[in-house]
């Protein structure tokens, strides 16, 4: 139930509903999109970006919050730990227990390597667990990997590394099959045909889902498989610095127990960074849909050890974060709500855009509606626009919401809003790190040997914007590939003398560039405590 | 100042704004969370919490990130519960009730007290899904348990010592792998790709100049 202040606008939305359902809003032209993005998308706000002064991406622009942690001090100095006495020794060290890390672990184990996962919270406390909408794969007869390629390449502003993108789309059906064989329950018709929908920017219906718990269903299955294989998982343990060997190759990591703060050394022949995204950095003050540990740690670890970033300046602001109620501010309203037919409506009850434009365009369009056009709805804490969820029941029939997006219903029901009967209020939320560490088609970084990356910590697979459903896909495709390649590479590696010399080298670069900062990184967790202790 | 309520974190009193969740109220009170906080949005089950409103007989269980504070709420978090997870090889197990008898025989000791269902933070009919598992009806068990976030609250209340979320996990994997209908168009496409049927198309895209890629994208046909 909404309070009286929303009443007038709500009535307009209800009155216009039938007409709005029938309306097929026009898609924007390429030029219209370009102008809209330039004027309203957060990535284009020059005053929010800083130029990196040191490191492999010197001269590149990144958000202030990111440059602050990239150009920061290490949490340790080289003499904080004894590298001669590793606490763990393994072939493949995987940093991060999300979907990418778990997939890599399963494949490395399958390949016969010794593998272990260290992860900051518990395995599965990760963005993967939260993905609702689904996973793309061109497996229907009217579709093909080539069409998938074009959709993703265009959606990412023609900036993806083509060798990575072609791998993503060509390995996609196999990834679905792999998951299915592990027991992931995809939505299917009685005859086994996958139930697939559109996502923003897709030209074919290729979004596979497991209700609106797609990521949870994938993550819990992968976790179960990791445990079945007795792969060691060290939880509540963060990597805080990479270890190189005397030849400059990746050879392990310094770990920190998140509860006791004890430092530990893990030595490995190959290392996979699978630390995920950065929503909890709250770039430009945006709320976020991400899990608690999404603080761009992998980018910091890699950068300090000399690995290059690609497109770190591009973030994805999901157009539909919760704008109201306050308790779930910033949480994600899955794109599937729009795939199933709900349209975006302004304060006057008018449809102001096609609901299935790409995410960046949709986010910019909502920001325009709430700023320049002044047609947003005042929520008390800010602005929002309506997402008319009751349309779904009218289009798909009664019961569609409970059948296809139960998690969404549950999230709002807790606060007395029945999305089958009432629309919801949304505003863009910080959602996805488009950029990340630069890799080749074998998932190895382009300039640090034996350092592999998979998942949201990678840059370049999607270009400068990612389509819904291509991220769950990339963590499986590139997670598996990183596991296979890191295991294979480990066979030929002889680790030289371990070293943390890069910390001092980086310190010197900071000083030489005249950077004075008190920030230490990686950040590990955001601090939301209101009381300031001593 | 906004309206406030008194809550009791592990017995100690704090005054917090009434519109906070239990999780944000703990942070407001000064706790820097490490355990008991994962997704912050009702998906991961890290934040299982038990509470009682002063004077009430009934004990409630909830997810701290999904529940608003109330006045006189006595709160204890349950960030870990020793569940039993049996190890098995998904490729080799039988898709019949024998697998439950072997791996989780304790489910047959259920006394039907319904404490699990009453405590479920997701409002699931837990006792019922355990009953389905007992009978080897994995499809129904999978369906009934699908929204489980594996928080472990039900297990903390169970006199028979059952690890409900792990039982359900096994049932869902069996259902997804062995019982759900196979998917021919998926098998076909995997084969076509292995066969190299799309190599030429993809190769062409790899080489295509940027302006031609833009043409292609801007004029692509979109399935209705
Ligand atoms: C709410 C939400 C909905 C989404 N919906 C979709 C969707 O429908 N479709 C889609 O394709 N994509 C979706 N995404 C995106 C997708 O889920 C993620 O991009 C993807 O799952 C990331 O996987 P990952 O394994 O790279 O990272 P994560 O799953 O985030 O895992 C990273 C892990 O590394 C750990 N870690 C971090 N730092 C360290 C450190 N220093 N040391 C040790 N461990 C560390 C983290 O705690 C975490 O466990 C969604 C994302 C969110 C947040
Ligand atoms: S069934 Fe048990 S573990 Fe699953 S959500 Fe309910 S209480 Fe939590
Ligand atoms: S709590 Fe345990 S014994 Fe009671 S009904 Fe549930 S499963 Fe059975
Ligand atoms: S923190 Fe994940 S369910 Fe509450």
PDB file of N, CA, C and O in Angstrom, chain A residues 61-115:
ATOM      1  N   UNK A  61      41.384   7.575 -17.615  1.00  0.00           N
ATOM      2  CA  UNK A  61      40.427   8.100 -16.640  1.00  0.00           C
ATOM      3  C   UNK A  61      39.639   6.984 -15.974  1.00  0.00           C
ATOM      4  O   UNK A  61      39.241   6.021 -16.634  1.00  0.00           O
ATOM      5  N   UNK A  62      39.441   7.125 -14.676  1.00  0.00           N
ATOM      6  CA  UNK A  62      38.577   6.193 -13.932  1.00  0.00           C
ATOM      7  C   UNK A  62      37.797   7.018 -12.901  1.00  0.00           C
ATOM      8  O   UNK A  62      38.199   8.136 -12.582  1.00  0.00           O
ATOM      9  N   UNK A  63      36.709   6.485 -12.355  1.00  0.00           N
ATOM     10  CA  UNK A  63      35.970   7.229 -11.332  1.00  0.00           C
ATOM     11  C   UNK A  63      36.887   7.565 -10.148  1.00  0.00           C
ATOM     12  O   UNK A  63      37.788   6.789  -9.829  1.00  0.00           O
ATOM     13  N   UNK A  64      36.636   8.689  -9.508  1.00  0.00           N
ATOM     14  CA  UNK A  64      37.453   9.120  -8.370  1.00  0.00           C
ATOM     15  C   UNK A  64      37.600   8.020  -7.327  1.00  0.00           C
ATOM     16  O   UNK A  64      38.682   7.775  -6.809  1.00  0.00           O
ATOM     17  N   UNK A  65      36.478   7.370  -7.022  1.00  0.00           N
ATOM     18  CA  UNK A  65      36.505   6.356  -5.967  1.00  0.00           C
ATOM     19  C   UNK A  65      37.448   5.219  -6.339  1.00  0.00           C
ATOM     20  O   UNK A  65      38.052   4.591  -5.471  1.00  0.00           O
ATOM     21  N   UNK A  66      37.565   4.931  -7.644  1.00  0.00           N
ATOM     22  CA  UNK A  66      38.449   3.854  -8.074  1.00  0.00           C
ATOM     23  C   UNK A  66      39.906   4.311  -8.091  1.00  0.00           C
ATOM     24  O   UNK A  66      40.799   3.578  -7.650  1.00  0.00           O
ATOM     25  N   UNK A  67      40.154   5.519  -8.551  1.00  0.00           N
ATOM     26  CA  UNK A  67      41.553   5.971  -8.557  1.00  0.00           C
ATOM     27  C   UNK A  67      42.080   6.057  -7.133  1.00  0.00           C
ATOM     28  O   UNK A  67      43.246   5.776  -6.865  1.00  0.00           O
ATOM     29  N   UNK A  68      41.187   6.378  -6.199  1.00  0.00           N
ATOM     30  CA  UNK A  68      41.594   6.444  -4.797  1.00  0.00           C
ATOM     31  C   UNK A  68      42.131   5.108  -4.291  1.00  0.00           C
ATOM     32  O   UNK A  68      43.135   5.065  -3.577  1.00  0.00           O
ATOM     33  N   UNK A  69      41.485   3.993  -4.685  1.00  0.00           N
ATOM     34  CA  UNK A  69      41.980   2.698  -4.176  1.00  0.00           C
ATOM     35  C   UNK A  69      43.062   2.097  -5.073  1.00  0.00           C
ATOM     36  O   UNK A  69      43.856   1.283  -4.621  1.00  0.00           O
ATOM     37  N   UNK A  70      43.079   2.481  -6.346  1.00  0.00           N
ATOM     38  CA  UNK A  70      44.163   1.975  -7.210  1.00  0.00           C
ATOM     39  C   UNK A  70      45.491   2.619  -6.829  1.00  0.00           C
ATOM     40  O   UNK A  70      46.536   1.982  -6.833  1.00  0.00           O
ATOM     41  N   UNK A  71      45.439   3.922  -6.525  1.00  0.00           N
ATOM     42  CA  UNK A  71      46.661   4.640  -6.170  1.00  0.00           C
ATOM     43  C   UNK A  71      46.739   4.789  -4.655  1.00  0.00           C
ATOM     44  O   UNK A  71      46.769   5.888  -4.125  1.00  0.00           O
ATOM     45  N   UNK A  72      46.758   3.651  -3.974  1.00  0.00           N
ATOM     46  CA  UNK A  72      46.748   3.662  -2.514  1.00  0.00           C
ATOM     47  C   UNK A  72      47.864   2.778  -1.982  1.00  0.00           C
ATOM     48  O   UNK A  72      48.538   2.086  -2.747  1.00  0.00           O
ATOM     49  N   UNK A  73      48.046   2.820  -0.668  1.00  0.00           N
ATOM     50  CA  UNK A  73      49.084   1.992  -0.040  1.00  0.00           C
ATOM     51  C   UNK A  73      48.601   0.564   0.124  1.00  0.00           C
ATOM     52  O   UNK A  73      47.419   0.307   0.282  1.00  0.00           O
ATOM     53  N   UNK A  74      49.539  -0.355   0.135  1.00  0.00           N
ATOM     54  CA  UNK A  74      49.233  -1.746   0.456  1.00  0.00           C
ATOM     55  C   UNK A  74      48.838  -1.833   1.924  1.00  0.00           C
ATOM     56  O   UNK A  74      49.188  -0.965   2.722  1.00  0.00           O
ATOM     57  N   UNK A  75      48.097  -2.874   2.279  1.00  0.00           N
ATOM     58  CA  UNK A  75      47.768  -3.080   3.692  1.00  0.00           C
ATOM     59  C   UNK A  75      48.974  -3.597   4.467  1.00  0.00           C
ATOM     60  O   UNK A  75      48.970  -3.609   5.689  1.00  0.00           O
ATOM     61  N   UNK A  76      49.982  -4.064   3.738  1.00  0.00           N
ATOM     62  CA  UNK A  76      51.149  -4.668   4.404  1.00  0.00           C
ATOM     63  C   UNK A  76      52.437  -4.150   3.781  1.00  0.00           C
ATOM     64  O   UNK A  76      52.401  -3.505   2.720  1.00  0.00           O
ATOM     65  N   UNK A  77      53.546  -4.434   4.429  1.00  0.00           N
ATOM     66  CA  UNK A  77      54.828  -4.226   3.761  1.00  0.00           C
ATOM     67  C   UNK A  77      55.461  -5.603   3.569  1.00  0.00           C
ATOM     68  O   UNK A  77      54.998  -6.591   4.143  1.00  0.00           O
ATOM     69  N   UNK A  78      56.499  -5.634   2.755  1.00  0.00           N
ATOM     70  CA  UNK A  78      57.074  -6.927   2.366  1.00  0.00           C
ATOM     71  C   UNK A  78      57.493  -7.768   3.574  1.00  0.00           C
ATOM     72  O   UNK A  78      57.469  -8.993   3.521  1.00  0.00           O
ATOM     73  N   UNK A  79      57.844  -7.114   4.692  1.00  0.00           N
ATOM     74  CA  UNK A  79      58.320  -7.912   5.828  1.00  0.00           C
ATOM     75  C   UNK A  79      57.211  -8.316   6.804  1.00  0.00           C
ATOM     76  O   UNK A  79      57.476  -8.855   7.874  1.00  0.00           O
ATOM     77  N   UNK A  80      55.936  -8.082   6.436  1.00  0.00           N
ATOM     78  CA  UNK A  80      54.836  -8.485   7.330  1.00  0.00           C
ATOM     79  C   UNK A  80      54.659  -9.993   7.381  1.00  0.00           C
ATOM     80  O   UNK A  80      54.052 -10.518   8.305  1.00  0.00           O
ATOM     81  N   UNK A  81      55.118 -10.681   6.336  1.00  0.00           N
ATOM     82  CA  UNK A  81      54.920 -12.134   6.299  1.00  0.00           C
ATOM     83  C   UNK A  81      56.224 -12.831   5.914  1.00  0.00           C
ATOM     84  O   UNK A  81      57.100 -12.214   5.316  1.00  0.00           O
ATOM     85  N   UNK A  82      56.293 -14.111   6.257  1.00  0.00           N
ATOM     86  CA  UNK A  82      57.464 -14.913   5.900  1.00  0.00           C
ATOM     87  C   UNK A  82      57.137 -15.752   4.661  1.00  0.00           C
ATOM     88  O   UNK A  82      56.429 -16.750   4.748  1.00  0.00           O
ATOM     89  N   UNK A  83      57.649 -15.317   3.531  1.00  0.00           N
ATOM     90  CA  UNK A  83      57.315 -15.998   2.274  1.00  0.00           C
ATOM     91  C   UNK A  83      57.954 -17.375   2.180  1.00  0.00           C
ATOM     92  O   UNK A  83      57.560 -18.203   1.357  1.00  0.00           O
ATOM     93  N   UNK A  84      58.950 -17.604   3.010  1.00  0.00           N
ATOM     94  CA  UNK A  84      59.638 -18.904   2.961  1.00  0.00           C
ATOM     95  C   UNK A  84      58.788 -20.013   3.575  1.00  0.00           C
ATOM     96  O   UNK A  84      59.053 -21.190   3.360  1.00  0.00           O
ATOM     97  N   UNK A  85      57.794 -19.612   4.386  1.00  0.00           N
ATOM     98  CA  UNK A  85      56.978 -20.635   5.055  1.00  0.00           C
ATOM     99  C   UNK A  85      55.506 -20.477   4.689  1.00  0.00           C
ATOM    100  O   UNK A  85      54.713 -19.963   5.474  1.00  0.00           O
ATOM    101  N   UNK A  86      55.160 -20.908   3.491  1.00  0.00           N
ATOM    102  CA  UNK A  86      53.760 -20.750   3.080  1.00  0.00           C
ATOM    103  C   UNK A  86      52.818 -21.577   3.958  1.00  0.00           C
ATOM    104  O   UNK A  86      53.173 -22.683   4.374  1.00  0.00           O
ATOM    105  N   UNK A  87      51.660 -21.018   4.250  1.00  0.00           N
ATOM    106  CA  UNK A  87      50.643 -21.761   4.992  1.00  0.00           C
ATOM    107  C   UNK A  87      49.894 -22.729   4.085  1.00  0.00           C
ATOM    108  O   UNK A  87      49.336 -23.710   4.529  1.00  0.00           O
ATOM    109  N   UNK A  88      49.805 -22.368   2.812  1.00  0.00           N
ATOM    110  CA  UNK A  88      49.143 -23.235   1.838  1.00  0.00           C
ATOM    111  C   UNK A  88      50.031 -23.362   0.606  1.00  0.00           C
ATOM    112  O   UNK A  88      50.673 -22.388   0.204  1.00  0.00           O
ATOM    113  N   UNK A  89      50.053 -24.548   0.011  1.00  0.00           N
ATOM    114  CA  UNK A  89      50.715 -24.709  -1.288  1.00  0.00           C
ATOM    115  C   UNK A  89      49.777 -25.463  -2.205  1.00  0.00           C
ATOM    116  O   UNK A  89      49.212 -26.485  -1.824  1.00  0.00           O
ATOM    117  N   UNK A  90      49.629 -24.966  -3.408  1.00  0.00           N
ATOM    118  CA  UNK A  90      48.681 -25.590  -4.322  1.00  0.00           C
ATOM    119  C   UNK A  90      49.111 -25.325  -5.758  1.00  0.00           C
ATOM    120  O   UNK A  90      49.955 -24.464  -6.005  1.00  0.00           O
ATOM    121  N   UNK A  91      48.516 -26.066  -6.694  1.00  0.00           N
ATOM    122  CA  UNK A  91      48.803 -25.771  -8.107  1.00  0.00           C
ATOM    123  C   UNK A  91      48.088 -24.490  -8.514  1.00  0.00           C
ATOM    124  O   UNK A  91      48.685 -23.559  -9.021  1.00  0.00           O
ATOM    125  N   UNK A  92      46.766 -24.489  -8.298  1.00  0.00           N
ATOM    126  CA  UNK A  92      45.947 -23.364  -8.748  1.00  0.00           C
ATOM    127  C   UNK A  92      45.283 -22.703  -7.539  1.00  0.00           C
ATOM    128  O   UNK A  92      44.543 -23.358  -6.803  1.00  0.00           O
ATOM    129  N   UNK A  93      45.555 -21.430  -7.345  1.00  0.00           N
ATOM    130  CA  UNK A  93      44.911 -20.677  -6.261  1.00  0.00           C
ATOM    131  C   UNK A  93      43.806 -19.824  -6.863  1.00  0.00           C
ATOM    132  O   UNK A  93      44.053 -19.012  -7.763  1.00  0.00           O
ATOM    133  N   UNK A  94      42.594 -20.009  -6.376  1.00  0.00           N
ATOM    134  CA  UNK A  94      41.464 -19.225  -6.881  1.00  0.00           C
ATOM    135  C   UNK A  94      41.037 -18.225  -5.819  1.00  0.00           C
ATOM    136  O   UNK A  94      40.733 -18.607  -4.686  1.00  0.00           O
ATOM    137  N   UNK A  95      41.021 -16.971  -6.188  1.00  0.00           N
ATOM    138  CA  UNK A  95      40.638 -15.912  -5.250  1.00  0.00           C
ATOM    139  C   UNK A  95      39.210 -15.490  -5.563  1.00  0.00           C
ATOM    140  O   UNK A  95      38.946 -14.869  -6.595  1.00  0.00           O
ATOM    141  N   UNK A  96      38.282 -15.823  -4.691  1.00  0.00           N
ATOM    142  CA  UNK A  96      36.893 -15.435  -4.885  1.00  0.00           C
ATOM    143  C   UNK A  96      35.979 -16.627  -5.105  1.00  0.00           C
ATOM    144  O   UNK A  96      36.164 -17.385  -6.051  1.00  0.00           O
ATOM    145  N   UNK A  97      35.006 -16.795  -4.222  1.00  0.00           N
ATOM    146  CA  UNK A  97      34.099 -17.931  -4.293  1.00  0.00           C
ATOM    147  C   UNK A  97      32.726 -17.557  -4.819  1.00  0.00           C
ATOM    148  O   UNK A  97      31.704 -17.815  -4.199  1.00  0.00           O
ATOM    149  N   UNK A  98      32.695 -16.931  -5.979  1.00  0.00           N
ATOM    150  CA  UNK A  98      31.428 -16.699  -6.671  1.00  0.00           C
ATOM    151  C   UNK A  98      31.294 -17.710  -7.798  1.00  0.00           C
ATOM    152  O   UNK A  98      31.934 -18.772  -7.775  1.00  0.00           O
ATOM    153  N   UNK A  99      30.484 -17.379  -8.796  1.00  0.00           N
ATOM    154  CA  UNK A  99      30.245 -18.309  -9.889  1.00  0.00           C
ATOM    155  C   UNK A  99      31.476 -18.570 -10.737  1.00  0.00           C
ATOM    156  O   UNK A  99      31.731 -19.705 -11.160  1.00  0.00           O
ATOM    157  N   UNK A 100      32.269 -17.531 -10.989  1.00  0.00           N
ATOM    158  CA  UNK A 100      33.465 -17.706 -11.811  1.00  0.00           C
ATOM    159  C   UNK A 100      34.486 -18.565 -11.072  1.00  0.00           C
ATOM    160  O   UNK A 100      35.057 -19.505 -11.636  1.00  0.00           O
ATOM    161  N   UNK A 101      34.701 -18.261  -9.798  1.00  0.00           N
ATOM    162  CA  UNK A 101      35.664 -19.013  -9.008  1.00  0.00           C
ATOM    163  C   UNK A 101      35.266 -20.478  -8.876  1.00  0.00           C
ATOM    164  O   UNK A 101      36.098 -21.379  -9.015  1.00  0.00           O
ATOM    165  N   UNK A 102      33.982 -20.718  -8.622  1.00  0.00           N
ATOM    166  CA  UNK A 102      33.516 -22.093  -8.445  1.00  0.00           C
ATOM    167  C   UNK A 102      33.634 -22.882  -9.749  1.00  0.00           C
ATOM    168  O   UNK A 102      34.068 -24.040  -9.744  1.00  0.00           O
ATOM    169  N   UNK A 103      33.289 -22.256 -10.873  1.00  0.00           N
ATOM    170  CA  UNK A 103      33.408 -22.951 -12.167  1.00  0.00           C
ATOM    171  C   UNK A 103      34.863 -23.296 -12.452  1.00  0.00           C
ATOM    172  O   UNK A 103      35.181 -24.394 -12.923  1.00  0.00           O
ATOM    173  N   UNK A 104      35.740 -22.335 -12.175  1.00  0.00           N
ATOM    174  CA  UNK A 104      37.165 -22.557 -12.406  1.00  0.00           C
ATOM    175  C   UNK A 104      37.659 -23.710 -11.538  1.00  0.00           C
ATOM    176  O   UNK A 104      38.412 -24.580 -12.005  1.00  0.00           O
ATOM    177  N   UNK A 105      37.214 -23.737 -10.290  1.00  0.00           N
ATOM    178  CA  UNK A 105      37.668 -24.778  -9.360  1.00  0.00           C
ATOM    179  C   UNK A 105      37.241 -26.159  -9.843  1.00  0.00           C
ATOM    180  O   UNK A 105      38.028 -27.110  -9.825  1.00  0.00           O
ATOM    181  N   UNK A 106      35.995 -26.253 -10.300  1.00  0.00           N
ATOM    182  CA  UNK A 106      35.489 -27.549 -10.744  1.00  0.00           C
ATOM    183  C   UNK A 106      36.299 -28.047 -11.946  1.00  0.00           C
ATOM    184  O   UNK A 106      36.712 -29.201 -12.006  1.00  0.00           O
ATOM    185  N   UNK A 107      36.569 -27.152 -12.890  1.00  0.00           N
ATOM    186  CA  UNK A 107      37.306 -27.576 -14.089  1.00  0.00           C
ATOM    187  C   UNK A 107      38.776 -27.863 -13.790  1.00  0.00           C
ATOM    188  O   UNK A 107      39.354 -28.789 -14.357  1.00  0.00           O
ATOM    189  N   UNK A 108      39.380 -27.086 -12.918  1.00  0.00           N
ATOM    190  CA  UNK A 108      40.790 -27.337 -12.583  1.00  0.00           C
ATOM    191  C   UNK A 108      40.901 -28.677 -11.861  1.00  0.00           C
ATOM    192  O   UNK A 108      41.816 -29.465 -12.111  1.00  0.00           O
ATOM    193  N   UNK A 109      39.938 -28.952 -10.998  1.00  0.00           N
ATOM    194  CA  UNK A 109      39.896 -30.227 -10.291  1.00  0.00           C
ATOM    195  C   UNK A 109      39.686 -31.377 -11.286  1.00  0.00           C
ATOM    196  O   UNK A 109      40.350 -32.406 -11.225  1.00  0.00           O
ATOM    197  N   UNK A 110      38.782 -31.148 -12.214  1.00  0.00           N
ATOM    198  CA  UNK A 110      38.498 -32.155 -13.245  1.00  0.00           C
ATOM    199  C   UNK A 110      39.766 -32.459 -14.046  1.00  0.00           C
ATOM    200  O   UNK A 110      40.010 -33.588 -14.467  1.00  0.00           O
ATOM    201  N   UNK A 111      40.588 -31.431 -14.253  1.00  0.00           N
ATOM    202  CA  UNK A 111      41.824 -31.596 -15.020  1.00  0.00           C
ATOM    203  C   UNK A 111      42.937 -32.219 -14.178  1.00  0.00           C
ATOM    204  O   UNK A 111      44.058 -32.388 -14.652  1.00  0.00           O
ATOM    205  N   UNK A 112      42.631 -32.510 -12.930  1.00  0.00           N
ATOM    206  CA  UNK A 112      43.604 -33.211 -12.102  1.00  0.00           C
ATOM    207  C   UNK A 112      44.534 -32.316 -11.298  1.00  0.00           C
ATOM    208  O   UNK A 112      45.461 -32.807 -10.657  1.00  0.00           O
ATOM    209  N   UNK A 113      44.306 -31.013 -11.332  1.00  0.00           N
ATOM    210  CA  UNK A 113      45.188 -30.114 -10.590  1.00  0.00           C
ATOM    211  C   UNK A 113      44.778 -30.048  -9.125  1.00  0.00           C
ATOM    212  O   UNK A 113      43.626 -30.285  -8.775  1.00  0.00           O
ATOM    213  N   UNK A 114      45.731 -29.688  -8.298  1.00  0.00           N
ATOM    214  CA  UNK A 114      45.474 -29.350  -6.910  1.00  0.00           C
ATOM    215  C   UNK A 114      44.920 -27.933  -6.928  1.00  0.00           C
ATOM    216  O   UNK A 114      45.567 -27.032  -7.441  1.00  0.00           O
ATOM    217  N   UNK A 115      43.752 -27.718  -6.361  1.00  0.00           N
ATOM    218  CA  UNK A 115      43.161 -26.389  -6.456  1.00  0.00           C
ATOM    219  C   UNK A 115      42.532 -26.013  -5.135  1.00  0.00           C
ATOM    220  O   UNK A 115      42.040 -26.872  -4.398  1.00  0.00           O
TER     221      UNK A 115
END
